[in-house]
């Protein structure tokens, strides 16, 4: 597969598009005044401890308090377990941290959550929540009221949150999930820092090696480099050696270790000197993170339109993958780079609910706070004469739709529960064929996801890890007129509401008459199609009504006052 990375940077925001075979599949956006917080390390203050939910809210300086669950708090008992661990597999270490029933397979992709430990914690909490049909708590007001799910006593960890944290206590935490909607950020005290070749876990003392490095000699060599550095520099903390480290020189591995050592020393120093809430460490820029986590031999080109960013990328690529330096290209045309490569058109389409398929069918994508619903329709596609079967037409549309659905999920960065309403199919083999296509396409996605076939009529549910806001939430605001509902009350409905209000206050109105201020559309309706309602108002009052249209009034607003 041929991949390209297109980077547009103008000093105010940075946009990155990932192309696979000339098709846009992922978009990343970072604005200077709205940088994401995933990966940042904070000195926070516990604002509330909730024993009934075995969780706490922590003030880290964001608009809403962040959420910290008991299994994500480091305790001395966990250190003892980790220090005695002998397993080469870093996933076993992560399982202890996450209080997971089985060790999850290690991931080498650190871009979604911050590395394996945080991912494991997240999956464990989400798995338990979904099993009980619940949600994580959220802080809905300044008073700190919460909504969430009650955990079964049997599922609670032995260590209780009230034994670990007290209100007002200062804690070192890292964000593993952006604030989404009414929910605050998700936190962990198991700090992890991904590098190009290693993942640093300062709160544990264990050296793990990726399963994908199969050579015993290579595993031993890499482990030896890490242990030698630890001994020479008094370096504490755990390290996971990533697949990318295989075959790399000692200098490359030591470079990552030296960077971690420096950063962690600075964090500890700031922890002692700064008052909570305070940022102790901020994740690297969007471009640096993506190159660190995504860059492989598959990329045929990295194109940038900013000379300063081009120099930075060249220096970074030369350090981590010097053979790819010739593929870093500066785009010098005046025409916008995103327009040149068709990225802007895809962003515009990603903000619409309807997506057309090449065959003539189409998708309708509706994003809500609770879930994402995707409906598939045959549209203009009526099949081919050669087959003559409705079932064949439906199957072909569904198969084409599945490819586009997964691309749109990745492009729009949709997460949580995603319901796919495919066109009904009668034959079981066809339903299975389409479901297998869903699973196959989801394997292209870096974010953890799972598909479940829940009905014989084409309904499929996909759960996908959500770490940050979708592209729609990043680029748009709710309509100020309809408050994001997508509809407003009809003119007739407003006229009837005015009539009801008139009946309620008729006996209390003093004066010679009444002044009625309404939106011009409502005024027109009261004079024309709803003139009977206006006459009834005058009859109820027994006084003249002066109607005054006011364009500054919202469609649903009106004012009644005695004159």
Coordinates of C-alpha atoms in Angstrom, one line a residue:
X1 CA 0.0 0.0 0.0
X2 CA 1.3 3.4 -1.0
X3 CA 1.0 6.1 1.7
X4 CA 1.6 9.8 1.8
X5 CA 1.6 12.4 4.6
X6 CA 0.4 15.9 3.6
X7 CA 1.2 18.6 6.2
X8 CA -0.2 22.1 6.0
X9 CA 1.1 24.6 8.6
X10 CA 0.6 28.3 8.8
X11 CA 1.6 29.3 12.3
X12 CA -2.0 29.4 13.6
X13 CA -2.9 25.7 13.0
X14 CA -1.4 22.6 11.7
X15 CA -3.3 20.1 9.6
X16 CA -2.1 16.6 8.6
X17 CA -3.7 14.2 6.1
X18 CA -2.8 10.6 5.7
X19 CA -3.4 9.3 2.1
X20 CA -3.6 5.6 1.3
X21 CA -3.5 4.8 -2.4
X22 CA -4.3 8.5 -3.1
X23 CA -7.4 8.4 -0.9
X24 CA -7.7 10.5 2.3
X25 CA -8.2 8.2 5.3
X26 CA -7.2 10.2 8.3
X27 CA -7.1 13.9 9.2
X28 CA -5.4 15.5 12.2
X29 CA -5.8 19.1 13.3
X30 CA -4.0 21.0 16.0
X31 CA -4.6 24.7 16.7
X32 CA -2.1 26.8 18.6
X33 CA -4.7 28.0 21.0
X34 CA -6.5 24.7 21.3
X35 CA -3.8 22.1 21.6
X36 CA -4.9 18.7 22.8
X37 CA -4.1 17.5 26.3
X38 CA -3.7 13.8 25.8
X39 CA -0.2 12.9 27.0
X40 CA 0.3 16.0 29.1
X41 CA 1.5 15.4 32.7
X42 CA 0.0 17.6 35.4
X43 CA 0.3 18.3 39.1
X44 CA -3.3 18.1 40.1
X45 CA -5.4 18.6 43.3
X46 CA -8.0 16.1 44.3
X47 CA -11.3 18.1 44.4
X48 CA -13.7 15.3 45.3
X49 CA -13.4 11.6 46.4
X50 CA -16.4 9.3 45.6
X51 CA -16.1 6.1 47.6
X52 CA -19.4 4.8 46.2
X53 CA -17.9 4.9 42.7
X54 CA -14.3 4.2 43.7
X55 CA -13.2 7.2 41.7
X56 CA -12.2 10.9 42.2
X57 CA -12.3 14.2 40.4
X58 CA -9.0 16.0 40.1
X59 CA -8.5 19.7 39.3
X60 CA -5.7 20.0 36.6
X61 CA -6.6 23.5 35.5
X62 CA -9.0 22.6 32.7
X63 CA -12.6 23.8 32.4
X64 CA -13.9 20.6 34.0
X65 CA -12.4 18.5 36.7
X66 CA -10.7 15.3 35.3
X67 CA -11.7 11.8 36.3
X68 CA -9.4 9.3 38.0
X69 CA -10.5 5.8 38.8
X70 CA -9.0 3.7 41.7
X71 CA -7.3 1.2 39.4
X72 CA -5.3 4.1 37.8
X73 CA -3.8 5.2 41.1
X74 CA -0.3 3.9 41.9
X75 CA 0.1 2.0 45.2
X76 CA 3.1 0.5 46.9
X77 CA 1.5 -3.0 46.6
X78 CA 1.6 -2.6 42.8
X79 CA 5.3 -1.7 42.9
X80 CA 6.1 -4.9 44.7
X81 CA 4.3 -7.0 42.1
X82 CA 6.0 -5.2 39.3
X83 CA 9.5 -5.5 40.8
X84 CA 9.1 -9.2 41.3
X85 CA 7.9 -9.7 37.7
X86 CA 10.2 -11.9 35.5
X87 CA 8.2 -12.0 32.3
X88 CA 9.8 -10.6 29.2
X89 CA 6.5 -9.6 27.9
X90 CA 5.6 -6.0 28.8
X91 CA 1.9 -6.8 28.4
X92 CA 2.1 -8.8 31.6
X93 CA 3.3 -5.7 33.5
X94 CA 0.6 -3.7 32.0
X95 CA -2.0 -6.2 33.1
X96 CA -1.0 -5.7 36.7
X97 CA -1.3 -1.9 36.4
X98 CA -4.7 -2.2 34.8
X99 CA -6.0 -4.8 37.2
X100 CA -7.0 -6.8 34.1
X101 CA -8.1 -10.4 34.2
X102 CA -5.7 -11.4 31.4
X103 CA -2.7 -9.7 29.9
X104 CA -3.6 -7.8 26.7
X105 CA -1.3 -8.0 23.6
X106 CA 1.2 -5.2 23.5
X107 CA 0.7 -2.5 21.0
X108 CA 3.6 -0.7 19.3
X109 CA 1.4 2.2 18.2
X110 CA 1.6 4.9 20.9
X111 CA -0.4 7.5 19.1
X112 CA -3.9 6.6 20.2
X113 CA -3.6 6.5 24.0
X114 CA -0.2 7.3 25.3
X115 CA 1.3 3.8 25.2
X116 CA 0.4 0.4 26.4
X117 CA -0.2 1.0 30.0
X118 CA -2.7 3.7 29.5
X119 CA -4.4 1.7 26.8
X120 CA -4.7 -1.3 29.0
X121 CA -6.2 0.8 31.9
X122 CA -8.7 2.4 29.4
X123 CA -9.8 -1.0 27.9
X124 CA -10.3 -2.6 31.3
X125 CA -12.5 0.2 32.6
X126 CA -14.5 0.5 29.3
X127 CA -14.9 -3.3 29.2
X128 CA -16.4 -3.4 32.7
X129 CA -18.6 -0.4 31.9
X130 CA -19.9 -1.9 28.7
X131 CA -20.6 -5.2 30.3
X132 CA -22.9 -3.4 32.8
X133 CA -24.3 -1.1 30.1
X134 CA -23.0 1.9 32.0
X135 CA -20.9 5.0 31.5
X136 CA -18.0 6.7 33.2
X137 CA -19.0 9.4 35.7
X138 CA -19.1 13.0 34.5
X139 CA -19.0 16.2 36.4
X140 CA -22.1 18.1 35.3
X141 CA -22.0 21.2 37.4
X142 CA -19.8 23.4 39.5
X143 CA -21.2 21.7 42.6
X144 CA -19.7 18.5 41.3
X145 CA -22.8 16.4 40.8
X146 CA -22.1 13.1 39.0
X147 CA -23.8 10.7 36.7
X148 CA -22.4 7.3 36.1
X149 CA -22.8 3.6 36.7
X150 CA -22.7 1.6 39.9
X151 CA -20.0 -1.1 39.9
X152 CA -20.7 -4.5 41.4
X153 CA -19.0 -4.9 44.8
X154 CA -17.3 -8.0 43.4
X155 CA -15.6 -6.0 40.7
X156 CA -14.1 -3.4 43.0
X157 CA -10.4 -3.5 43.7
X158 CA -9.2 -4.5 47.2
X159 CA -7.6 -1.1 47.6
X160 CA -10.2 1.6 48.2
X161 CA -10.1 5.1 46.7
X162 CA -10.6 6.7 50.1
X163 CA -7.5 5.0 51.4
X164 CA -5.4 6.4 48.6
X165 CA -6.7 9.9 48.0
X166 CA -8.0 12.7 50.2
X167 CA -9.7 15.9 49.1
X168 CA -7.0 18.6 48.7
X169 CA -4.2 16.1 48.1
X170 CA -1.8 16.9 45.3
X171 CA -1.2 14.1 42.8
X172 CA 0.9 13.5 39.7
X173 CA -1.3 12.5 36.8
X174 CA -1.3 12.1 33.0
X175 CA -4.3 12.6 30.6
X176 CA -5.2 9.5 28.6
X177 CA -8.4 10.8 27.1
X178 CA -9.5 14.3 26.0
X179 CA -12.5 16.0 27.6
X180 CA -15.5 15.0 25.4
X181 CA -18.9 16.7 25.6
X182 CA -20.0 17.0 29.3
X183 CA -17.2 14.6 30.5
X184 CA -13.9 15.7 31.9
X185 CA -10.6 14.3 30.8
X186 CA -9.7 10.7 31.8
X187 CA -6.5 10.5 34.0
X188 CA -4.0 7.9 35.1
X189 CA -1.2 8.1 37.6
X190 CA 0.7 5.4 35.6
X191 CA 2.7 8.0 33.6
X192 CA 3.9 6.7 30.2
X193 CA 6.0 8.5 27.6
X194 CA 6.4 7.0 24.1
X195 CA 9.6 7.5 22.1
X196 CA 10.5 6.3 18.7
X197 CA 12.1 3.1 19.9
X198 CA 11.1 2.9 23.6
X199 CA 8.1 3.6 25.9
X200 CA 9.1 4.9 29.3
X201 CA 7.0 4.1 32.4
X202 CA 8.5 6.0 35.3
X203 CA 6.1 4.5 38.0
X204 CA 7.3 0.9 37.5
X205 CA 10.7 -0.9 37.5
X206 CA 10.6 -3.4 34.6
X207 CA 12.2 -3.8 31.2
X208 CA 9.9 -5.4 28.6
X209 CA 10.5 -6.3 25.0
X210 CA 7.9 -6.3 22.2
X211 CA 6.6 -9.7 21.3
X212 CA 7.2 -8.8 17.6
X213 CA 10.9 -8.9 18.2
X214 CA 11.3 -12.7 17.9
X215 CA 15.1 -13.1 17.8
X216 CA 16.5 -14.0 21.3
X217 CA 19.8 -12.5 20.5
X218 CA 18.2 -9.2 19.5
X219 CA 16.0 -9.1 22.5
X220 CA 19.0 -9.8 24.8
X221 CA 21.1 -7.1 23.0
X222 CA 18.4 -4.4 23.4
X223 CA 17.7 -5.4 27.0
X224 CA 21.4 -5.2 27.7
X225 CA 21.7 -1.6 26.3
X226 CA 18.8 -0.5 28.5
X227 CA 20.2 -2.1 31.7
X228 CA 23.6 -0.7 31.1
X229 CA 22.2 2.8 30.8
X230 CA 20.1 2.4 33.9
X231 CA 23.1 1.3 35.9
X232 CA 25.4 4.0 34.7
X233 CA 23.0 6.9 35.2
X234 CA 21.0 5.6 38.2
X235 CA 18.0 5.7 35.8
X236 CA 14.8 4.4 37.5
X237 CA 11.5 3.5 35.9
X238 CA 10.3 0.9 33.5
X239 CA 11.0 0.6 29.8
X240 CA 9.2 -1.2 27.0
X241 CA 11.3 -1.8 23.9
X242 CA 9.2 -1.2 20.8
X243 CA 9.4 -3.2 17.6
X244 CA 10.9 -0.2 15.8
X245 CA 14.1 -0.7 18.0
X246 CA 14.9 -4.0 16.3
X247 CA 18.2 -3.7 14.5
X248 CA 18.8 -0.1 15.7
X249 CA 22.2 1.0 16.9
X250 CA 23.1 1.5 20.6
X251 CA 23.2 5.3 20.0
X252 CA 19.6 5.3 18.9
X253 CA 18.4 3.4 21.9
X254 CA 20.5 5.5 24.3
X255 CA 19.2 8.7 22.7
X256 CA 15.7 7.8 23.7
X257 CA 16.8 6.8 27.2
X258 CA 18.7 10.1 27.6
X259 CA 15.6 12.0 26.5
X260 CA 13.4 10.2 29.0
X261 CA 15.9 10.7 31.8
X262 CA 16.1 14.4 31.1
X263 CA 12.3 14.9 30.9
X264 CA 11.5 12.9 34.0
X265 CA 14.2 14.8 36.0
X266 CA 12.5 18.1 34.9
X267 CA 9.0 16.8 35.8
X268 CA 10.1 15.8 39.3
X269 CA 11.8 19.2 39.8
X270 CA 8.6 21.1 38.6
X271 CA 6.5 18.8 40.8
X272 CA 8.4 20.1 43.9
X273 CA 8.4 23.8 43.0
X274 CA 5.0 24.5 41.3
X275 CA 1.6 24.9 42.9
X276 CA -1.3 22.7 41.8
X277 CA -2.9 22.7 39.3
X278 CA 0.1 23.0 36.9
X279 CA 1.3 21.5 33.7
X280 CA 4.6 19.6 34.3
X281 CA 5.1 18.2 30.8
X282 CA 3.4 19.0 27.5
X283 CA 3.2 16.4 24.6
X284 CA 5.2 17.2 21.5
X285 CA 3.7 18.9 18.5
X286 CA 1.2 17.1 16.2
X287 CA 3.7 16.6 13.4
X288 CA 6.4 15.2 15.7
X289 CA 4.0 12.8 17.3
X290 CA 2.7 11.5 14.0
X291 CA 6.2 11.0 12.6
X292 CA 7.3 9.3 15.8
X293 CA 4.4 6.9 15.8
X294 CA 3.4 6.4 12.2
X295 CA 6.5 6.8 10.0
X296 CA 7.4 3.5 8.2
X297 CA 8.8 2.4 4.8
X298 CA 5.3 2.4 3.4
X299 CA 5.4 6.2 3.1
X300 CA 6.4 7.3 -0.4
X301 CA 6.3 11.0 0.4
X302 CA 6.0 13.5 3.2
X303 CA 4.9 16.8 1.7
X304 CA 5.0 20.1 3.7
X305 CA 4.1 23.7 2.7
X306 CA 6.0 25.5 5.4
X307 CA 9.7 25.9 5.1
X308 CA 10.4 26.1 8.9
X309 CA 8.3 23.0 9.5
X310 CA 10.1 21.3 6.6
X311 CA 13.5 21.9 8.3
X312 CA 12.3 20.5 11.6
X313 CA 10.8 17.4 9.9
X314 CA 14.0 16.8 7.9
X315 CA 16.1 16.9 11.1
X316 CA 13.7 14.5 12.9
X317 CA 13.5 12.0 10.0
X318 CA 17.2 12.1 9.6
X319 CA 17.5 11.0 13.2
X320 CA 14.8 8.3 13.3
X321 CA 14.8 7.0 9.7
X322 CA 17.6 8.5 7.7
X323 CA 16.8 6.4 4.6
X324 CA 13.5 8.3 4.2
X325 CA 15.0 11.8 4.1
X326 CA 14.8 12.0 0.3
X327 CA 11.0 11.4 0.6
X328 CA 10.5 14.7 2.6
X329 CA 9.5 17.2 0.1
X330 CA 8.8 21.0 0.3
X331 CA 5.7 22.1 -1.5
X332 CA 6.4 25.5 -3.1
X333 CA 3.3 26.3 -5.2
X334 CA 1.1 29.2 -4.3
X335 CA -2.0 27.0 -4.7
X336 CA -3.0 25.6 -1.2
X337 CA -1.5 22.1 -0.7
X338 CA -4.7 20.6 0.7
X339 CA -6.6 21.8 -2.4
X340 CA -3.8 20.4 -4.7
X341 CA -4.1 16.9 -3.2
X342 CA -7.9 16.9 -2.8
X343 CA -7.8 16.9 1.0
X344 CA -9.9 20.0 1.6
X345 CA -12.7 18.6 -0.5
X346 CA -12.7 15.5 1.7
X347 CA -12.8 17.6 4.9
X348 CA -15.8 19.5 3.5
X349 CA -17.6 16.2 2.7
X350 CA -16.7 14.9 6.2
X351 CA -18.8 17.7 7.7
X352 CA -21.9 16.6 5.8
X353 CA -24.3 13.9 6.9
X354 CA -24.8 12.4 3.4
X355 CA -22.0 10.6 1.6
X356 CA -22.5 9.3 -2.0
X357 CA -21.1 6.0 -3.1
X358 CA -19.7 5.4 -6.6
X359 CA -22.5 3.0 -7.5
X360 CA -25.2 5.6 -6.8
X361 CA -26.0 4.4 -3.3
X362 CA -25.4 6.7 -0.3
X363 CA -24.7 6.8 3.5
X364 CA -26.4 9.0 6.1
X365 CA -24.1 9.6 9.1
X366 CA -25.7 11.1 12.2
X367 CA -23.5 11.8 15.2
X368 CA -25.1 12.3 18.6
X369 CA -23.7 12.4 22.2
X370 CA -24.9 8.8 22.8
X371 CA -23.8 7.1 19.6
X372 CA -23.2 7.4 15.9
X373 CA -25.8 6.0 13.5
X374 CA -24.9 5.2 9.9
X375 CA -27.7 4.3 7.5
X376 CA -27.1 2.7 4.0
X377 CA -29.4 3.3 1.1
X378 CA -29.3 2.0 -2.5
X379 CA -30.2 5.5 -3.8
X380 CA -29.8 5.7 -7.6
X381 CA -28.2 2.2 -7.8
X382 CA -30.7 -0.2 -9.4
X383 CA -28.5 -3.1 -10.1
X384 CA -27.5 -4.8 -13.4
X385 CA -29.7 -6.6 -15.9
X386 CA -27.3 -9.5 -16.0
X387 CA -28.1 -10.6 -12.4
X388 CA -31.7 -9.5 -12.2
X389 CA -31.8 -10.3 -8.4
X390 CA -32.6 -7.7 -5.8
X391 CA -30.4 -9.6 -3.3
X392 CA -27.4 -9.2 -5.5
X393 CA -28.0 -5.5 -5.8
X394 CA -28.3 -5.2 -2.0
X395 CA -25.1 -7.2 -1.3
X396 CA -23.1 -5.2 -3.8
X397 CA -24.3 -1.9 -2.3
X398 CA -23.6 -3.2 1.3
X399 CA -20.0 -4.3 0.4
X400 CA -19.2 -1.0 -1.3
X401 CA -20.8 0.8 1.7
X402 CA -18.7 -1.1 4.3
X403 CA -15.4 0.1 2.7
X404 CA -16.6 3.7 2.7
X405 CA -18.1 3.5 6.2
X406 CA -14.8 2.4 7.7
X407 CA -13.0 5.1 5.7
X408 CA -15.4 7.7 7.0
X409 CA -15.0 6.4 10.6
X410 CA -11.3 6.9 10.3
X411 CA -11.6 10.2 8.4
X412 CA -14.1 11.8 10.8
X413 CA -12.5 10.0 13.9
X414 CA -15.8 8.7 15.1
X415 CA -15.7 6.8 18.4
X416 CA -17.8 5.1 21.0
X417 CA -20.8 3.1 19.8
X418 CA -21.3 3.2 16.1
X419 CA -24.5 1.5 14.7
X420 CA -24.4 0.4 11.1
X421 CA -27.9 0.0 9.6
X422 CA -27.0 -2.0 6.4
X423 CA -29.7 -2.9 3.8
X424 CA -31.6 -6.0 4.8
X425 CA -30.4 -9.2 3.3
X426 CA -32.4 -12.5 3.2
X427 CA -29.6 -15.0 2.8
X428 CA -27.4 -15.8 5.8
X429 CA -24.3 -16.3 3.7
X430 CA -24.6 -12.8 2.3
X431 CA -25.0 -11.4 5.8
X432 CA -21.9 -13.2 6.9
X433 CA -20.0 -12.1 3.8
X434 CA -20.8 -8.4 4.6
X435 CA -19.9 -8.8 8.3
X436 CA -16.6 -10.3 7.4
X437 CA -15.9 -7.3 5.1
X438 CA -16.6 -5.0 8.1
X439 CA -14.0 -6.9 10.2
X440 CA -11.5 -6.9 7.4
X441 CA -11.8 -3.2 6.8
X442 CA -11.5 -2.4 10.5
X443 CA -8.1 -4.1 10.6
X444 CA -6.8 -1.1 8.6
X445 CA -7.7 1.1 11.6
X446 CA -5.1 1.9 14.2
X447 CA -7.7 2.6 16.9
X448 CA -8.9 -0.4 18.8
X449 CA -12.3 -1.5 17.6
X450 CA -14.7 -4.4 17.6
X451 CA -17.7 -5.3 15.4
X452 CA -20.7 -7.3 16.6
X453 CA -23.5 -8.6 14.3
X454 CA -26.6 -8.1 16.4
X455 CA -29.5 -8.9 14.0
X456 CA -30.4 -10.9 10.9
X457 CA -31.6 -7.7 9.2
X458 CA -28.2 -6.1 8.6
X459 CA -27.6 -4.3 11.9
X460 CA -24.0 -4.2 13.0
X461 CA -22.5 -2.5 16.1
X462 CA -18.9 -1.3 16.1
X463 CA -17.3 0.0 19.3
X464 CA -14.2 2.1 18.6
X465 CA -11.8 3.7 21.1
X466 CA -12.4 7.4 21.5
X467 CA -9.5 9.5 22.6
X468 CA -10.2 12.9 21.1
X469 CA -13.0 15.0 19.6
X470 CA -14.2 14.0 16.1
X471 CA -13.4 16.2 13.2
X472 CA -17.0 17.5 13.2
X473 CA -16.7 18.6 16.8
X474 CA -13.3 20.2 16.2
X475 CA -14.3 22.2 13.2
X476 CA -18.0 23.2 13.9
X477 CA -20.1 24.7 16.7
X478 CA -23.8 23.9 17.4
X479 CA -26.1 26.2 15.4
X480 CA -26.9 29.2 17.7
X481 CA -30.4 29.4 16.2
X482 CA -31.6 25.8 16.8
X483 CA -29.1 25.1 19.6
X484 CA -27.8 22.1 17.7
X485 CA -31.1 20.3 17.6
X486 CA -31.4 20.7 13.8
X487 CA -35.0 22.0 14.0
X488 CA -37.1 24.9 15.4
X489 CA -40.8 25.1 16.2
X490 CA -43.0 25.9 13.3
X491 CA -44.7 29.3 12.9
X492 CA -48.1 27.7 13.6
X493 CA -46.8 26.2 16.9
X494 CA -45.5 29.6 18.0
X495 CA -48.9 31.2 17.2
X496 CA -50.7 28.6 19.4
X497 CA -48.2 29.1 22.2
X498 CA -48.9 32.9 22.1
X499 CA -52.6 32.2 22.3
X500 CA -52.1 29.9 25.3
X501 CA -49.9 32.5 27.0
X502 CA -52.6 35.2 26.3
X503 CA -55.2 33.0 28.1
X504 CA -53.0 32.7 31.1
X505 CA -52.3 36.4 31.6
X506 CA -55.6 37.9 30.2
X507 CA -57.1 38.7 33.6
X508 CA -53.9 40.3 34.9
X509 CA -53.3 42.7 32.0
X510 CA -54.1 46.4 32.8
X511 CA -54.2 49.2 30.4
X512 CA -55.9 50.2 27.1
X513 CA -54.3 47.5 25.0
X514 CA -51.5 45.0 24.5
X515 CA -48.2 45.3 22.5
X516 CA -47.2 42.0 21.0
X517 CA -43.5 41.8 19.7
X518 CA -42.8 38.8 17.5
X519 CA -40.3 37.6 14.9
X520 CA -41.4 38.9 11.4
X521 CA -42.2 35.3 10.2
X522 CA -44.6 34.9 13.1
X523 CA -46.1 38.3 12.5
X524 CA -46.8 37.3 8.9
X525 CA -48.3 34.0 10.0
X526 CA -50.7 35.8 12.4
X527 CA -51.9 38.0 9.6
X528 CA -52.3 35.3 7.0
X529 CA -52.7 31.6 7.6
X530 CA -53.2 31.9 11.4
X531 CA -55.4 35.1 11.3
X532 CA -58.1 33.2 13.1
X533 CA -55.7 32.7 16.1
X534 CA -55.1 36.5 16.2
X535 CA -58.8 37.3 16.2
X536 CA -59.3 34.8 19.1
X537 CA -56.6 36.6 21.1
X538 CA -58.4 39.9 20.7
X539 CA -61.6 38.3 21.7
X540 CA -60.0 36.8 24.9
X541 CA -58.5 40.1 25.9
X542 CA -61.3 42.3 24.9
X543 CA -58.7 44.9 24.1
X544 CA -56.9 45.9 20.9
X545 CA -53.6 44.1 20.2
X546 CA -50.8 46.0 18.5
X547 CA -48.4 43.7 16.7
X548 CA -44.8 44.8 16.2
X549 CA -42.5 42.6 14.1
X550 CA -38.9 42.6 15.4
X551 CA -36.1 41.0 13.4
X552 CA -33.9 40.8 16.5
X553 CA -36.2 38.3 18.1
X554 CA -35.5 34.6 17.7
X555 CA -38.1 32.7 15.7
X556 CA -39.5 31.2 18.9
X557 CA -39.4 34.3 21.1
X558 CA -42.3 36.8 21.7
X559 CA -43.1 39.6 24.1
X560 CA -46.4 40.7 25.6
X561 CA -46.8 44.0 27.4
X562 CA -49.7 46.2 28.5
X563 CA -49.9 49.7 26.9

